[in-house]
Amino acid sequence: MEFFVNRPGYGNKPIKSGTSFSKEIIDRSHWRYSSVKYFPETAIEANIEKQNYALYPRKLYVDIAIQCDVCKRMFIFFALEQKYWFEELEFYIDAHCTRCIECRKNDQEIRFMQKRYQTLIASNERTVQETNDLKNIALELYQLGYIRNINKINAIR
């Protein structure tokens, strides 16, 4: 039995849709499906009118098993999640999720830290608390390898 990263709101198992589409129909519904591991029992119909595509829309969405590019754990890119990405958020239809939810959240936290660091470092009049925050953020970014020169941290006053 395969284990997948647990996803808040979706879980860690394929979500059966109650519809039935053959493998051939699913494979023809989007060019990517013939080269990924998917769960046919999870197929749901797409609204191609709401999709952002150049040549080929996705006619169906299916839960797809993916290995995270960062942590290498397996996760599911859920059909319902794809429907949301492509029809509500209007992501480009050929976008593909390559990182699990935990790695995506970690990336967001690092981007937030980098932005906060840039804001604080540019400020000429920091409070004592802001200076302490800046040092802590800089140290964490240094430990993560985003700041390579320890003198940048030592120079914060």
mmCIF file with all atom_site columns, C-alpha atoms in Angstrom:
data_model
loop_
_atom_site.group_PDB
_atom_site.id
_atom_site.type_symbol
_atom_site.label_atom_id
_atom_site.label_alt_id
_atom_site.label_comp_id
_atom_site.label_asym_id
_atom_site.label_entity_id
_atom_site.label_seq_id
_atom_site.pdbx_PDB_ins_code
_atom_site.Cartn_x
_atom_site.Cartn_y
_atom_site.Cartn_z
_atom_site.occupancy
_atom_site.B_iso_or_equiv
_atom_site.pdbx_formal_charge
_atom_site.auth_seq_id
_atom_site.auth_comp_id
_atom_site.auth_asym_id
_atom_site.auth_atom_id
_atom_site.pdbx_PDB_model_num
ATOM 1   C CA . MET A 1 1   ? 0.000   0.000  0.000   1.00 0.00 ? 1   MET A CA 1
ATOM 2   C CA . GLU A 1 2   ? 1.302   3.397  -0.985  1.00 0.00 ? 2   GLU A CA 1
ATOM 3   C CA . PHE A 1 3   ? 1.377   6.216  1.572   1.00 0.00 ? 3   PHE A CA 1
ATOM 4   C CA . PHE A 1 4   ? 0.822   9.834  0.595   1.00 0.00 ? 4   PHE A CA 1
ATOM 5   C CA . VAL A 1 5   ? 1.450   13.112 2.417   1.00 0.00 ? 5   VAL A CA 1
ATOM 6   C CA . ASN A 1 6   ? -1.713  14.107 4.261   1.00 0.00 ? 6   ASN A CA 1
ATOM 7   C CA . ARG A 1 7   ? -3.373  17.163 2.766   1.00 0.00 ? 7   ARG A CA 1
ATOM 8   C CA . PRO A 1 8   ? -5.680  19.335 4.941   1.00 0.00 ? 8   PRO A CA 1
ATOM 9   C CA . GLY A 1 9   ? -9.111  19.385 3.371   1.00 0.00 ? 9   GLY A CA 1
ATOM 10  C CA . TYR A 1 10  ? -8.351  16.456 1.061   1.00 0.00 ? 10  TYR A CA 1
ATOM 11  C CA . GLY A 1 11  ? -6.660  13.737 3.122   1.00 0.00 ? 11  GLY A CA 1
ATOM 12  C CA . ASN A 1 12  ? -4.080  11.244 1.882   1.00 0.00 ? 12  ASN A CA 1
ATOM 13  C CA . LYS A 1 13  ? -6.146  8.872  -0.246  1.00 0.00 ? 13  LYS A CA 1
ATOM 14  C CA . PRO A 1 14  ? -7.664  9.277  -3.714  1.00 0.00 ? 14  PRO A CA 1
ATOM 15  C CA . ILE A 1 15  ? -11.166 10.758 -3.610  1.00 0.00 ? 15  ILE A CA 1
ATOM 16  C CA . LYS A 1 16  ? -13.587 8.621  -5.618  1.00 0.00 ? 16  LYS A CA 1
ATOM 17  C CA . SER A 1 17  ? -15.900 10.729 -7.765  1.00 0.00 ? 17  SER A CA 1
ATOM 18  C CA . GLY A 1 18  ? -18.685 8.236  -8.396  1.00 0.00 ? 18  GLY A CA 1
ATOM 19  C CA . THR A 1 19  ? -18.270 8.659  -12.147 1.00 0.00 ? 19  THR A CA 1
ATOM 20  C CA . SER A 1 20  ? -16.776 6.168  -14.566 1.00 0.00 ? 20  SER A CA 1
ATOM 21  C CA . PHE A 1 21  ? -14.441 7.007  -17.439 1.00 0.00 ? 21  PHE A CA 1
ATOM 22  C CA . SER A 1 22  ? -12.268 4.525  -19.322 1.00 0.00 ? 22  SER A CA 1
ATOM 23  C CA . LYS A 1 23  ? -8.485  4.821  -19.269 1.00 0.00 ? 23  LYS A CA 1
ATOM 24  C CA . GLU A 1 24  ? -8.581  5.749  -22.963 1.00 0.00 ? 24  GLU A CA 1
ATOM 25  C CA . ILE A 1 25  ? -10.996 8.630  -22.370 1.00 0.00 ? 25  ILE A CA 1
ATOM 26  C CA . ILE A 1 26  ? -8.930  9.887  -19.428 1.00 0.00 ? 26  ILE A CA 1
ATOM 27  C CA . ASP A 1 27  ? -5.666  9.629  -21.392 1.00 0.00 ? 27  ASP A CA 1
ATOM 28  C CA . ARG A 1 28  ? -7.215  11.636 -24.247 1.00 0.00 ? 28  ARG A CA 1
ATOM 29  C CA . SER A 1 29  ? -8.652  14.285 -21.903 1.00 0.00 ? 29  SER A CA 1
ATOM 30  C CA . HIS A 1 30  ? -5.214  15.893 -21.381 1.00 0.00 ? 30  HIS A CA 1
ATOM 31  C CA . TRP A 1 31  ? -1.807  15.231 -22.895 1.00 0.00 ? 31  TRP A CA 1
ATOM 32  C CA . ARG A 1 32  ? -0.087  14.829 -19.490 1.00 0.00 ? 32  ARG A CA 1
ATOM 33  C CA . TYR A 1 33  ? -2.293  11.992 -18.237 1.00 0.00 ? 33  TYR A CA 1
ATOM 34  C CA . SER A 1 34  ? -0.714  9.272  -20.365 1.00 0.00 ? 34  SER A CA 1
ATOM 35  C CA . SER A 1 35  ? 2.644   9.845  -18.624 1.00 0.00 ? 35  SER A CA 1
ATOM 36  C CA . VAL A 1 36  ? 1.601   10.069 -14.948 1.00 0.00 ? 36  VAL A CA 1
ATOM 37  C CA . LYS A 1 37  ? 0.159   7.709  -12.353 1.00 0.00 ? 37  LYS A CA 1
ATOM 38  C CA . TYR A 1 38  ? -3.462  8.655  -11.821 1.00 0.00 ? 38  TYR A CA 1
ATOM 39  C CA . PHE A 1 39  ? -6.527  7.125  -10.202 1.00 0.00 ? 39  PHE A CA 1
ATOM 40  C CA . PRO A 1 40  ? -9.286  6.615  -12.831 1.00 0.00 ? 40  PRO A CA 1
ATOM 41  C CA . GLU A 1 41  ? -12.038 6.302  -10.220 1.00 0.00 ? 41  GLU A CA 1
ATOM 42  C CA . THR A 1 42  ? -11.419 9.949  -9.209  1.00 0.00 ? 42  THR A CA 1
ATOM 43  C CA . ALA A 1 43  ? -12.163 11.540 -12.599 1.00 0.00 ? 43  ALA A CA 1
ATOM 44  C CA . ILE A 1 44  ? -14.391 14.610 -12.630 1.00 0.00 ? 44  ILE A CA 1
ATOM 45  C CA . GLU A 1 45  ? -15.524 16.667 -15.579 1.00 0.00 ? 45  GLU A CA 1
ATOM 46  C CA . ALA A 1 46  ? -13.922 20.039 -16.215 1.00 0.00 ? 46  ALA A CA 1
ATOM 47  C CA . ASN A 1 47  ? -15.490 23.297 -17.323 1.00 0.00 ? 47  ASN A CA 1
ATOM 48  C CA . ILE A 1 48  ? -13.176 24.214 -20.204 1.00 0.00 ? 48  ILE A CA 1
ATOM 49  C CA . GLU A 1 49  ? -14.898 27.612 -20.531 1.00 0.00 ? 49  GLU A CA 1
ATOM 50  C CA . LYS A 1 50  ? -13.204 28.629 -17.269 1.00 0.00 ? 50  LYS A CA 1
ATOM 51  C CA . GLN A 1 51  ? -9.716  27.320 -18.169 1.00 0.00 ? 51  GLN A CA 1
ATOM 52  C CA . ASN A 1 52  ? -6.675  29.301 -19.274 1.00 0.00 ? 52  ASN A CA 1
ATOM 53  C CA . TYR A 1 53  ? -5.131  27.277 -22.108 1.00 0.00 ? 53  TYR A CA 1
ATOM 54  C CA . ALA A 1 54  ? -3.332  27.859 -25.396 1.00 0.00 ? 54  ALA A CA 1
ATOM 55  C CA . LEU A 1 55  ? -4.146  24.738 -27.438 1.00 0.00 ? 55  LEU A CA 1
ATOM 56  C CA . TYR A 1 56  ? -5.539  21.923 -25.335 1.00 0.00 ? 56  TYR A CA 1
ATOM 57  C CA . PRO A 1 57  ? -7.861  22.227 -22.336 1.00 0.00 ? 57  PRO A CA 1
ATOM 58  C CA . ARG A 1 58  ? -8.272  19.545 -19.687 1.00 0.00 ? 58  ARG A CA 1
ATOM 59  C CA . LYS A 1 59  ? -11.589 17.848 -20.265 1.00 0.00 ? 59  LYS A CA 1
ATOM 60  C CA . LEU A 1 60  ? -11.304 15.844 -17.042 1.00 0.00 ? 60  LEU A CA 1
ATOM 61  C CA . TYR A 1 61  ? -9.384  16.118 -13.805 1.00 0.00 ? 61  TYR A CA 1
ATOM 62  C CA . VAL A 1 62  ? -8.072  13.045 -11.978 1.00 0.00 ? 62  VAL A CA 1
ATOM 63  C CA . ASP A 1 63  ? -6.169  12.561 -8.731  1.00 0.00 ? 63  ASP A CA 1
ATOM 64  C CA . ILE A 1 64  ? -2.501  12.238 -9.684  1.00 0.00 ? 64  ILE A CA 1
ATOM 65  C CA . ALA A 1 65  ? 0.269   10.595 -7.605  1.00 0.00 ? 65  ALA A CA 1
ATOM 66  C CA . ILE A 1 66  ? 3.403   12.775 -7.611  1.00 0.00 ? 66  ILE A CA 1
ATOM 67  C CA . GLN A 1 67  ? 6.792   12.607 -5.922  1.00 0.00 ? 67  GLN A CA 1
ATOM 68  C CA . CYS A 1 68  ? 7.711   15.958 -4.333  1.00 0.00 ? 68  CYS A CA 1
ATOM 69  C CA . ASP A 1 69  ? 10.710  17.586 -6.038  1.00 0.00 ? 69  ASP A CA 1
ATOM 70  C CA . VAL A 1 70  ? 12.075  18.717 -2.663  1.00 0.00 ? 70  VAL A CA 1
ATOM 71  C CA . CYS A 1 71  ? 11.414  16.090 0.018   1.00 0.00 ? 71  CYS A CA 1
ATOM 72  C CA . LYS A 1 72  ? 10.820  13.153 -2.392  1.00 0.00 ? 72  LYS A CA 1
ATOM 73  C CA . ARG A 1 73  ? 7.686   12.004 -0.531  1.00 0.00 ? 73  ARG A CA 1
ATOM 74  C CA . MET A 1 74  ? 4.628   10.976 -2.522  1.00 0.00 ? 74  MET A CA 1
ATOM 75  C CA . PHE A 1 75  ? 1.559   13.204 -2.519  1.00 0.00 ? 75  PHE A CA 1
ATOM 76  C CA . ILE A 1 76  ? -1.681  13.468 -4.456  1.00 0.00 ? 76  ILE A CA 1
ATOM 77  C CA . PHE A 1 77  ? -2.554  16.411 -6.694  1.00 0.00 ? 77  PHE A CA 1
ATOM 78  C CA . PHE A 1 78  ? -6.303  16.035 -6.235  1.00 0.00 ? 78  PHE A CA 1
ATOM 79  C CA . ALA A 1 79  ? -8.818  16.428 -9.070  1.00 0.00 ? 79  ALA A CA 1
ATOM 80  C CA . LEU A 1 80  ? -10.835 18.851 -6.902  1.00 0.00 ? 80  LEU A CA 1
ATOM 81  C CA . GLU A 1 81  ? -7.659  20.846 -6.215  1.00 0.00 ? 81  GLU A CA 1
ATOM 82  C CA . GLN A 1 82  ? -6.900  20.983 -9.960  1.00 0.00 ? 82  GLN A CA 1
ATOM 83  C CA . LYS A 1 83  ? -10.437 22.184 -10.664 1.00 0.00 ? 83  LYS A CA 1
ATOM 84  C CA . TYR A 1 84  ? -9.875  24.999 -8.175  1.00 0.00 ? 84  TYR A CA 1
ATOM 85  C CA . TRP A 1 85  ? -6.412  25.896 -9.568  1.00 0.00 ? 85  TRP A CA 1
ATOM 86  C CA . PHE A 1 86  ? -7.481  25.907 -13.200 1.00 0.00 ? 86  PHE A CA 1
ATOM 87  C CA . GLU A 1 87  ? -11.057 27.176 -13.050 1.00 0.00 ? 87  GLU A CA 1
ATOM 88  C CA . GLU A 1 88  ? -11.143 29.514 -10.052 1.00 0.00 ? 88  GLU A CA 1
ATOM 89  C CA . LEU A 1 89  ? -7.547  30.753 -9.741  1.00 0.00 ? 89  LEU A CA 1
ATOM 90  C CA . GLU A 1 90  ? -7.154  30.619 -13.544 1.00 0.00 ? 90  GLU A CA 1
ATOM 91  C CA . PHE A 1 91  ? -3.696  29.044 -13.463 1.00 0.00 ? 91  PHE A CA 1
ATOM 92  C CA . TYR A 1 92  ? -2.387  28.074 -16.886 1.00 0.00 ? 92  TYR A CA 1
ATOM 93  C CA . ILE A 1 93  ? -3.819  24.632 -17.666 1.00 0.00 ? 93  ILE A CA 1
ATOM 94  C CA . ASP A 1 94  ? -0.434  22.998 -18.247 1.00 0.00 ? 94  ASP A CA 1
ATOM 95  C CA . ALA A 1 95  ? 0.848   24.043 -14.803 1.00 0.00 ? 95  ALA A CA 1
ATOM 96  C CA . HIS A 1 96  ? 1.665   21.018 -12.706 1.00 0.00 ? 96  HIS A CA 1
ATOM 97  C CA . CYS A 1 97  ? 2.084   20.717 -8.973  1.00 0.00 ? 97  CYS A CA 1
ATOM 98  C CA . THR A 1 98  ? 5.628   19.514 -8.222  1.00 0.00 ? 98  THR A CA 1
ATOM 99  C CA . ARG A 1 99  ? 5.888   20.040 -4.449  1.00 0.00 ? 99  ARG A CA 1
ATOM 100 C CA . CYS A 1 100 ? 3.875   18.679 -1.569  1.00 0.00 ? 100 CYS A CA 1
ATOM 101 C CA . ILE A 1 101 ? 1.854   21.047 0.601   1.00 0.00 ? 101 ILE A CA 1
ATOM 102 C CA . GLU A 1 102 ? 4.499   21.125 3.354   1.00 0.00 ? 102 GLU A CA 1
ATOM 103 C CA . CYS A 1 103 ? 7.296   22.071 0.945   1.00 0.00 ? 103 CYS A CA 1
ATOM 104 C CA . ARG A 1 104 ? 5.067   24.715 -0.698  1.00 0.00 ? 104 ARG A CA 1
ATOM 105 C CA . LYS A 1 105 ? 4.289   26.207 2.740   1.00 0.00 ? 105 LYS A CA 1
ATOM 106 C CA . ASN A 1 106 ? 7.998   26.186 3.589   1.00 0.00 ? 106 ASN A CA 1
ATOM 107 C CA . ASP A 1 107 ? 8.739   28.060 0.327   1.00 0.00 ? 107 ASP A CA 1
ATOM 108 C CA . GLN A 1 108 ? 6.083   30.649 1.234   1.00 0.00 ? 108 GLN A CA 1
ATOM 109 C CA . GLU A 1 109 ? 7.584   31.129 4.699   1.00 0.00 ? 109 GLU A CA 1
ATOM 110 C CA . ILE A 1 110 ? 11.060  31.641 3.229   1.00 0.00 ? 110 ILE A CA 1
ATOM 111 C CA . ARG A 1 111 ? 9.735   34.185 0.704   1.00 0.00 ? 111 ARG A CA 1
ATOM 112 C CA . PHE A 1 112 ? 7.969   36.003 3.542   1.00 0.00 ? 112 PHE A CA 1
ATOM 113 C CA . MET A 1 113 ? 11.199  36.044 5.598   1.00 0.00 ? 113 MET A CA 1
ATOM 114 C CA . GLN A 1 114 ? 13.179  37.348 2.617   1.00 0.00 ? 114 GLN A CA 1
ATOM 115 C CA . LYS A 1 115 ? 10.635  40.111 2.020   1.00 0.00 ? 115 LYS A CA 1
ATOM 116 C CA . ARG A 1 116 ? 10.596  41.069 5.720   1.00 0.00 ? 116 ARG A CA 1
ATOM 117 C CA . TYR A 1 117 ? 14.421  41.044 5.740   1.00 0.00 ? 117 TYR A CA 1
ATOM 118 C CA . GLN A 1 118 ? 14.531  43.392 2.721   1.00 0.00 ? 118 GLN A CA 1
ATOM 119 C CA . THR A 1 119 ? 11.995  45.747 4.322   1.00 0.00 ? 119 THR A CA 1
ATOM 120 C CA . LEU A 1 120 ? 13.849  45.872 7.644   1.00 0.00 ? 120 LEU A CA 1
ATOM 121 C CA . ILE A 1 121 ? 17.349  46.165 6.173   1.00 0.00 ? 121 ILE A CA 1
ATOM 122 C CA . ALA A 1 122 ? 16.208  49.128 4.046   1.00 0.00 ? 122 ALA A CA 1
ATOM 123 C CA . SER A 1 123 ? 14.776  50.964 7.046   1.00 0.00 ? 123 SER A CA 1
ATOM 124 C CA . ASN A 1 124 ? 17.025  53.681 8.475   1.00 0.00 ? 124 ASN A CA 1
ATOM 125 C CA . GLU A 1 125 ? 15.019  54.026 11.675  1.00 0.00 ? 125 GLU A CA 1
ATOM 126 C CA . ARG A 1 126 ? 14.312  50.632 13.197  1.00 0.00 ? 126 ARG A CA 1
ATOM 127 C CA . THR A 1 127 ? 12.967  50.082 16.664  1.00 0.00 ? 127 THR A CA 1
ATOM 128 C CA . VAL A 1 128 ? 14.869  47.801 19.025  1.00 0.00 ? 128 VAL A CA 1
ATOM 129 C CA . GLN A 1 129 ? 12.245  45.091 18.374  1.00 0.00 ? 129 GLN A CA 1
ATOM 130 C CA . GLU A 1 130 ? 12.599  45.487 14.592  1.00 0.00 ? 130 GLU A CA 1
ATOM 131 C CA . THR A 1 131 ? 16.391  45.242 14.883  1.00 0.00 ? 131 THR A CA 1
ATOM 132 C CA . ASN A 1 132 ? 16.032  42.057 16.948  1.00 0.00 ? 132 ASN A CA 1
ATOM 133 C CA . ASP A 1 133 ? 13.567  40.689 14.379  1.00 0.00 ? 133 ASP A CA 1
ATOM 134 C CA . LEU A 1 134 ? 16.008  41.552 11.589  1.00 0.00 ? 134 LEU A CA 1
ATOM 135 C CA . LYS A 1 135 ? 18.862  39.739 13.347  1.00 0.00 ? 135 LYS A CA 1
ATOM 136 C CA . ASN A 1 136 ? 16.706  36.656 13.937  1.00 0.00 ? 136 ASN A CA 1
ATOM 137 C CA . ILE A 1 137 ? 15.480  36.591 10.346  1.00 0.00 ? 137 ILE A CA 1
ATOM 138 C CA . ALA A 1 138 ? 19.003  37.143 9.013   1.00 0.00 ? 138 ALA A CA 1
ATOM 139 C CA . LEU A 1 139 ? 20.346  34.315 11.185  1.00 0.00 ? 139 LEU A CA 1
ATOM 140 C CA . GLU A 1 140 ? 17.638  31.942 9.992   1.00 0.00 ? 140 GLU A CA 1
ATOM 141 C CA . LEU A 1 141 ? 18.242  32.900 6.349   1.00 0.00 ? 141 LEU A CA 1
ATOM 142 C CA . TYR A 1 142 ? 21.980  32.355 6.945   1.00 0.00 ? 142 TYR A CA 1
ATOM 143 C CA . GLN A 1 143 ? 21.353  28.902 8.421   1.00 0.00 ? 143 GLN A CA 1
ATOM 144 C CA . LEU A 1 144 ? 19.162  28.055 5.415   1.00 0.00 ? 144 LEU A CA 1
ATOM 145 C CA . GLY A 1 145 ? 21.906  29.195 3.030   1.00 0.00 ? 145 GLY A CA 1
ATOM 146 C CA . TYR A 1 146 ? 20.131  32.267 1.638   1.00 0.00 ? 146 TYR A CA 1
ATOM 147 C CA . ILE A 1 147 ? 22.600  34.653 3.274   1.00 0.00 ? 147 ILE A CA 1
ATOM 148 C CA . ARG A 1 148 ? 26.163  33.447 2.765   1.00 0.00 ? 148 ARG A CA 1
ATOM 149 C CA . ASN A 1 149 ? 28.182  36.177 4.442   1.00 0.00 ? 149 ASN A CA 1
ATOM 150 C CA . ILE A 1 150 ? 28.069  36.078 8.270   1.00 0.00 ? 150 ILE A CA 1
ATOM 151 C CA . ASN A 1 151 ? 29.381  39.657 8.313   1.00 0.00 ? 151 ASN A CA 1
ATOM 152 C CA . LYS A 1 152 ? 25.970  40.832 7.059   1.00 0.00 ? 152 LYS A CA 1
ATOM 153 C CA . ILE A 1 153 ? 24.460  39.527 10.282  1.00 0.00 ? 153 ILE A CA 1
ATOM 154 C CA . ASN A 1 154 ? 27.249  40.897 12.473  1.00 0.00 ? 154 ASN A CA 1
ATOM 155 C CA . ALA A 1 155 ? 26.828  44.341 10.901  1.00 0.00 ? 155 ALA A CA 1
ATOM 156 C CA . ILE A 1 156 ? 23.179  44.661 11.986  1.00 0.00 ? 156 ILE A CA 1
ATOM 157 C CA . ARG A 1 157 ? 22.938  47.278 14.734  1.00 0.00 ? 157 ARG A CA 1
#
